[in-house]
């Protein structure tokens, strides 16, 4: 009887211990607060079904279920869904804080490069205004005595187009200067899209007369030099021809500037779509101007060619 009583006491004690441990584990597992299980996306994932999550590389998801077979359930930005576990890696709150600091540092680095590019383009626009103004001053004299010479009738048109071109570069420089001072997103793509119609129009007009002007200068350099000397202008043909090329040289740089700016935009920058469109449009303008110059070259070759059997004046 004593032996049975002893075992009864031991059984009761063990039963109490079991209840205590069960209660402890219930508290630990169900009631004690847990740190959320966080994972960081290694790759972009676009959901294929409505019960899945979509996310971008670098997004941090909170895991709620981990099932065998490679699919986990989690949440992102208030949305709950399934995702492939091999697209993520474990992370911690400390990692997220460090990543945030890194992202802020990267953003400052990118914005610094953006400002440098804007400053570089701005300085180029100001130089263009200065050099084209110097070129325009040569043709601001009375050109009437020269206009009867072949090809020189385009000089008046050249003067008008140069004035328009200088005005466009002045306005573009002013807009770039204002953009540089602002603290918001740098939208150079949007700016160049706004200027594209005017730049396209004036560049195409210039392309149509450029070779006529060059040919006129080459054909009548003695008469032109003598006439300009009477206004105390010393015309140096190679320098003049180089200045006349400035319009095309500057135009050809715009797609390059825009591509460089696009390289340093944040992934979700508001201007990304506009700058890609601007790169394409300015590439088209450059190509269009080259085609127009080629057509005019054919026209001039015909005008300067000798017709077999023709005995009249050249």
mmCIF file of N, CA and C in Angstrom, residues 123-202:
data_model
loop_
_atom_site.group_PDB
_atom_site.id
_atom_site.type_symbol
_atom_site.label_atom_id
_atom_site.label_comp_id
_atom_site.label_asym_id
_atom_site.label_seq_id
_atom_site.Cartn_x
_atom_site.Cartn_y
_atom_site.Cartn_z
ATOM 1 N N UNK A 123 27.224 75.190 -69.221
ATOM 2 C CA UNK A 123 28.431 75.894 -69.680
ATOM 3 C C UNK A 123 28.574 75.798 -71.198
ATOM 4 N N UNK A 124 28.225 74.647 -71.759
ATOM 5 C CA UNK A 124 28.280 74.487 -73.209
ATOM 6 C C UNK A 124 27.292 75.384 -73.928
ATOM 7 N N UNK A 125 26.104 75.552 -73.351
ATOM 8 C CA UNK A 125 25.100 76.433 -73.956
ATOM 9 C C UNK A 125 25.575 77.883 -73.945
ATOM 10 N N UNK A 126 26.188 78.291 -72.857
ATOM 11 C CA UNK A 126 26.690 79.669 -72.770
ATOM 12 C C UNK A 126 27.825 79.906 -73.768
ATOM 13 N N UNK A 127 28.688 78.908 -73.938
ATOM 14 C CA UNK A 127 29.751 79.038 -74.947
ATOM 15 C C UNK A 127 29.157 79.115 -76.346
ATOM 16 N N UNK A 128 28.125 78.321 -76.592
ATOM 17 C CA UNK A 128 27.481 78.329 -77.909
ATOM 18 C C UNK A 128 26.886 79.700 -78.212
ATOM 19 N N UNK A 129 26.253 80.300 -77.226
ATOM 20 C CA UNK A 129 25.691 81.643 -77.398
ATOM 21 C C UNK A 129 26.797 82.635 -77.739
ATOM 22 N N UNK A 130 27.908 82.561 -77.019
ATOM 23 C CA UNK A 130 29.019 83.494 -77.247
ATOM 24 C C UNK A 130 29.619 83.328 -78.644
ATOM 25 N N UNK A 131 29.878 82.090 -79.053
ATOM 26 C CA UNK A 131 30.546 81.851 -80.336
ATOM 27 C C UNK A 131 29.623 82.140 -81.522
ATOM 28 N N UNK A 132 28.344 81.782 -81.396
ATOM 29 C CA UNK A 132 27.412 82.079 -82.491
ATOM 30 C C UNK A 132 27.145 83.579 -82.593
ATOM 31 N N UNK A 133 27.165 84.273 -81.464
ATOM 32 C CA UNK A 133 26.992 85.732 -81.495
ATOM 33 C C UNK A 133 28.158 86.390 -82.220
ATOM 34 N N UNK A 134 29.343 85.866 -81.986
ATOM 35 C CA UNK A 134 30.523 86.382 -82.690
ATOM 36 C C UNK A 134 30.403 86.127 -84.193
ATOM 37 N N UNK A 135 29.925 84.936 -84.559
ATOM 38 C CA UNK A 135 29.730 84.612 -85.974
ATOM 39 C C UNK A 135 28.667 85.512 -86.595
ATOM 40 N N UNK A 136 27.573 85.724 -85.876
ATOM 41 C CA UNK A 136 26.485 86.552 -86.392
ATOM 42 C C UNK A 136 26.953 87.979 -86.657
ATOM 43 N N UNK A 137 27.835 88.486 -85.811
ATOM 44 C CA UNK A 137 28.297 89.873 -85.968
ATOM 45 C C UNK A 137 28.978 90.092 -87.317
ATOM 46 N N UNK A 138 29.576 89.040 -87.871
ATOM 47 C CA UNK A 138 30.237 89.158 -89.180
ATOM 48 C C UNK A 138 29.219 89.449 -90.274
ATOM 49 N N UNK A 139 28.023 88.853 -90.127
ATOM 50 C CA UNK A 139 27.011 88.969 -91.182
ATOM 51 C C UNK A 139 25.981 90.070 -90.903
ATOM 52 N N UNK A 140 26.228 90.892 -89.877
ATOM 53 C CA UNK A 140 25.296 91.965 -89.556
ATOM 54 C C UNK A 140 25.568 93.235 -90.364
ATOM 55 N N UNK A 141 26.610 93.225 -91.171
ATOM 56 C CA UNK A 141 26.916 94.392 -92.015
ATOM 57 C C UNK A 141 25.967 94.427 -93.208
ATOM 58 N N UNK A 142 26.067 95.473 -93.996
ATOM 59 C CA UNK A 142 25.269 95.591 -95.221
ATOM 60 C C UNK A 142 25.770 94.559 -96.240
ATOM 61 N N UNK A 143 24.934 93.565 -96.522
ATOM 62 C CA UNK A 143 25.316 92.485 -97.435
ATOM 63 C C UNK A 143 24.778 92.686 -98.850
ATOM 64 N N UNK A 144 24.044 93.762 -99.054
ATOM 65 C CA UNK A 144 23.383 93.983 -100.344
ATOM 66 C C UNK A 144 24.345 93.893 -101.540
ATOM 67 N N UNK A 145 25.549 94.473 -101.471
ATOM 68 C CA UNK A 145 26.451 94.415 -102.631
ATOM 69 C C UNK A 145 26.913 92.998 -102.989
ATOM 70 N N UNK A 146 26.708 92.026 -102.093
ATOM 71 C CA UNK A 146 27.177 90.660 -102.348
ATOM 72 C C UNK A 146 26.076 89.722 -102.825
ATOM 73 N N UNK A 147 24.835 90.126 -102.683
ATOM 74 C CA UNK A 147 23.736 89.191 -102.886
ATOM 75 C C UNK A 147 23.527 88.793 -104.339
ATOM 76 N N UNK A 148 24.140 89.523 -105.276
ATOM 77 C CA UNK A 148 23.987 89.146 -106.681
ATOM 78 C C UNK A 148 24.899 87.981 -107.061
ATOM 79 N N UNK A 149 25.883 87.676 -106.202
ATOM 80 C CA UNK A 149 26.804 86.582 -106.478
ATOM 81 C C UNK A 149 26.136 85.241 -106.165
ATOM 82 N N UNK A 150 26.516 84.216 -106.934
ATOM 83 C CA UNK A 150 25.876 82.904 -106.775
ATOM 84 C C UNK A 150 26.050 82.371 -105.351
ATOM 85 N N UNK A 151 24.957 81.826 -104.822
ATOM 86 C CA UNK A 151 24.870 81.197 -103.501
ATOM 87 C C UNK A 151 24.825 82.201 -102.348
ATOM 88 N N UNK A 152 25.199 83.451 -102.574
ATOM 89 C CA UNK A 152 25.279 84.400 -101.465
ATOM 90 C C UNK A 152 23.923 84.986 -101.089
ATOM 91 N N UNK A 153 22.894 84.670 -101.866
ATOM 92 C CA UNK A 153 21.555 85.139 -101.492
ATOM 93 C C UNK A 153 21.074 84.483 -100.195
ATOM 94 N N UNK A 154 21.758 83.418 -99.751
ATOM 95 C CA UNK A 154 21.378 82.739 -98.506
ATOM 96 C C UNK A 154 21.935 83.442 -97.267
ATOM 97 N N UNK A 155 22.770 84.457 -97.455
ATOM 98 C CA UNK A 155 23.371 85.138 -96.311
ATOM 99 C C UNK A 155 22.320 85.795 -95.412
ATOM 100 N N UNK A 156 21.301 86.391 -96.024
ATOM 101 C CA UNK A 156 20.245 87.043 -95.230
ATOM 102 C C UNK A 156 19.495 86.002 -94.405
ATOM 103 N N UNK A 157 19.193 84.885 -95.051
ATOM 104 C CA UNK A 157 18.505 83.792 -94.347
ATOM 105 C C UNK A 157 19.384 83.253 -93.221
ATOM 106 N N UNK A 158 20.678 83.145 -93.477
ATOM 107 C CA UNK A 158 21.614 82.679 -92.451
ATOM 108 C C UNK A 158 21.570 83.588 -91.227
ATOM 109 N N UNK A 159 21.523 84.880 -91.465
ATOM 110 C CA UNK A 159 21.492 85.841 -90.366
ATOM 111 C C UNK A 159 20.253 85.630 -89.497
ATOM 112 N N UNK A 160 19.113 85.425 -90.129
ATOM 113 C CA UNK A 160 17.872 85.212 -89.377
ATOM 114 C C UNK A 160 17.926 83.912 -88.568
ATOM 115 N N UNK A 161 18.433 82.850 -89.192
ATOM 116 C CA UNK A 161 18.479 81.555 -88.506
ATOM 117 C C UNK A 161 19.457 81.588 -87.333
ATOM 118 N N UNK A 162 20.589 82.244 -87.515
ATOM 119 C CA UNK A 162 21.545 82.361 -86.410
ATOM 120 C C UNK A 162 20.936 83.114 -85.232
ATOM 121 N N UNK A 163 20.171 84.157 -85.515
ATOM 122 C CA UNK A 163 19.507 84.914 -84.442
ATOM 123 C C UNK A 163 18.536 84.022 -83.672
ATOM 124 N N UNK A 164 17.749 83.222 -84.406
ATOM 125 C CA UNK A 164 16.811 82.296 -83.760
ATOM 126 C C UNK A 164 17.553 81.251 -82.929
ATOM 127 N N UNK A 165 18.642 80.730 -83.487
ATOM 128 C CA UNK A 165 19.416 79.696 -82.792
ATOM 129 C C UNK A 165 20.003 80.228 -81.494
ATOM 130 N N UNK A 166 20.553 81.427 -81.542
ATOM 131 C CA UNK A 166 21.124 82.037 -80.337
ATOM 132 C C UNK A 166 20.047 82.217 -79.275
ATOM 133 N N UNK A 167 18.875 82.654 -79.690
ATOM 134 C CA UNK A 167 17.771 82.849 -78.744
ATOM 135 C C UNK A 167 17.383 81.536 -78.064
ATOM 136 N N UNK A 168 17.330 80.450 -78.829
ATOM 137 C CA UNK A 168 16.992 79.141 -78.260
ATOM 138 C C UNK A 168 18.032 78.718 -77.231
ATOM 139 N N UNK A 169 19.305 78.876 -77.566
ATOM 140 C CA UNK A 169 20.364 78.493 -76.624
ATOM 141 C C UNK A 169 20.332 79.359 -75.370
ATOM 142 N N UNK A 170 19.986 80.628 -75.509
ATOM 143 C CA UNK A 170 19.876 81.502 -74.339
ATOM 144 C C UNK A 170 18.760 81.026 -73.411
ATOM 145 N N UNK A 171 17.608 80.703 -73.990
ATOM 146 C CA UNK A 171 16.484 80.226 -73.180
ATOM 147 C C UNK A 171 16.792 78.867 -72.544
ATOM 148 N N UNK A 172 17.468 78.003 -73.288
ATOM 149 C CA UNK A 172 17.832 76.696 -72.744
ATOM 150 C C UNK A 172 18.819 76.851 -71.589
ATOM 151 N N UNK A 173 19.778 77.751 -71.737
ATOM 152 C CA UNK A 173 20.744 78.010 -70.662
ATOM 153 C C UNK A 173 20.045 78.547 -69.418
ATOM 154 N N UNK A 174 19.084 79.428 -69.623
ATOM 155 C CA UNK A 174 18.334 79.982 -68.497
ATOM 156 C C UNK A 174 17.549 78.893 -67.770
ATOM 157 N N UNK A 175 16.926 77.989 -68.536
ATOM 158 C CA UNK A 175 16.152 76.899 -67.936
ATOM 159 C C UNK A 175 17.059 75.929 -67.181
ATOM 160 N N UNK A 176 18.230 75.636 -67.729
ATOM 161 C CA UNK A 176 19.182 74.752 -67.052
ATOM 162 C C UNK A 176 19.696 75.383 -65.764
ATOM 163 N N UNK A 177 19.930 76.678 -65.795
ATOM 164 C CA UNK A 177 20.386 77.386 -64.600
ATOM 165 C C UNK A 177 19.331 77.326 -63.502
ATOM 166 N N UNK A 178 18.072 77.495 -63.888
ATOM 167 C CA UNK A 178 16.973 77.408 -62.923
ATOM 168 C C UNK A 178 16.850 75.993 -62.369
ATOM 169 N N UNK A 179 16.993 74.992 -63.234
ATOM 170 C CA UNK A 179 16.918 73.597 -62.800
ATOM 171 C C UNK A 179 18.013 73.282 -61.790
ATOM 172 N N UNK A 180 19.185 73.812 -62.027
ATOM 173 C CA UNK A 180 20.320 73.555 -61.131
ATOM 174 C C UNK A 180 20.067 74.124 -59.741
ATOM 175 N N UNK A 181 19.319 75.217 -59.663
ATOM 176 C CA UNK A 181 19.056 75.859 -58.368
ATOM 177 C C UNK A 181 17.960 75.154 -57.584
ATOM 178 N N UNK A 182 17.070 74.443 -58.261
ATOM 179 C CA UNK A 182 15.948 73.806 -57.575
ATOM 180 C C UNK A 182 16.414 72.574 -56.813
ATOM 181 N N UNK A 183 15.670 72.229 -55.756
ATOM 182 C CA UNK A 183 16.026 71.081 -54.918
ATOM 183 C C UNK A 183 15.219 69.835 -55.272
ATOM 184 N N UNK A 184 14.270 69.947 -56.176
ATOM 185 C CA UNK A 184 13.462 68.799 -56.561
ATOM 186 C C UNK A 184 14.170 67.921 -57.581
ATOM 187 N N UNK A 185 13.446 66.934 -58.130
ATOM 188 C CA UNK A 185 14.022 66.050 -59.158
ATOM 189 C C UNK A 185 14.483 66.841 -60.378
ATOM 190 N N UNK A 186 15.604 66.454 -60.938
ATOM 191 C CA UNK A 186 16.153 67.120 -62.124
ATOM 192 C C UNK A 186 15.556 66.471 -63.376
ATOM 193 N N UNK A 187 14.667 67.190 -64.041
ATOM 194 C CA UNK A 187 13.943 66.634 -65.194
ATOM 195 C C UNK A 187 14.514 67.189 -66.496
ATOM 196 N N UNK A 188 15.736 66.795 -66.830
ATOM 197 C CA UNK A 188 16.375 67.290 -68.041
ATOM 198 C C UNK A 188 15.707 66.704 -69.281
ATOM 199 N N UNK A 189 15.210 65.485 -69.175
ATOM 200 C CA UNK A 189 14.505 64.891 -70.311
ATOM 201 C C UNK A 189 13.271 65.685 -70.685
ATOM 202 N N UNK A 190 12.486 66.062 -69.680
ATOM 203 C CA UNK A 190 11.280 66.858 -69.922
ATOM 204 C C UNK A 190 11.640 68.209 -70.525
ATOM 205 N N UNK A 191 12.712 68.816 -70.026
ATOM 206 C CA UNK A 191 13.152 70.115 -70.533
ATOM 207 C C UNK A 191 13.519 70.022 -72.011
ATOM 208 N N UNK A 192 14.297 69.019 -72.386
ATOM 209 C CA UNK A 192 14.718 68.892 -73.777
ATOM 210 C C UNK A 192 13.555 68.500 -74.688
ATOM 211 N N UNK A 193 12.577 67.793 -74.167
ATOM 212 C CA UNK A 193 11.376 67.517 -74.966
ATOM 213 C C UNK A 193 10.624 68.810 -75.257
ATOM 214 N N UNK A 194 10.568 69.698 -74.274
ATOM 215 C CA UNK A 194 9.890 70.981 -74.479
ATOM 216 C C UNK A 194 10.586 71.821 -75.553
ATOM 217 N N UNK A 195 11.908 71.734 -75.621
ATOM 218 C CA UNK A 195 12.674 72.515 -76.599
ATOM 219 C C UNK A 195 12.787 71.819 -77.954
ATOM 220 N N UNK A 196 12.421 70.554 -78.026
ATOM 221 C CA UNK A 196 12.638 69.770 -79.250
ATOM 222 C C UNK A 196 11.987 70.374 -80.497
ATOM 223 N N UNK A 197 10.716 70.817 -80.448
ATOM 224 C CA UNK A 197 10.118 71.378 -81.674
ATOM 225 C C UNK A 197 10.890 72.577 -82.219
ATOM 226 N N UNK A 198 11.298 73.493 -81.349
ATOM 227 C CA UNK A 198 12.036 74.681 -81.801
ATOM 228 C C UNK A 198 13.415 74.303 -82.331
ATOM 229 N N UNK A 199 14.105 73.409 -81.628
ATOM 230 C CA UNK A 199 15.441 72.992 -82.070
ATOM 231 C C UNK A 199 15.357 72.231 -83.382
ATOM 232 N N UNK A 200 14.343 71.401 -83.532
ATOM 233 C CA UNK A 200 14.164 70.665 -84.788
ATOM 234 C C UNK A 200 13.935 71.626 -85.953
ATOM 235 N N UNK A 201 13.061 72.607 -85.761
ATOM 236 C CA UNK A 201 12.721 73.542 -86.843
ATOM 237 C C UNK A 201 13.932 74.363 -87.276
ATOM 238 N N UNK A 202 14.634 74.953 -86.314
ATOM 239 C CA UNK A 202 15.751 75.827 -86.670
ATOM 240 C C UNK A 202 16.934 75.016 -87.214
#
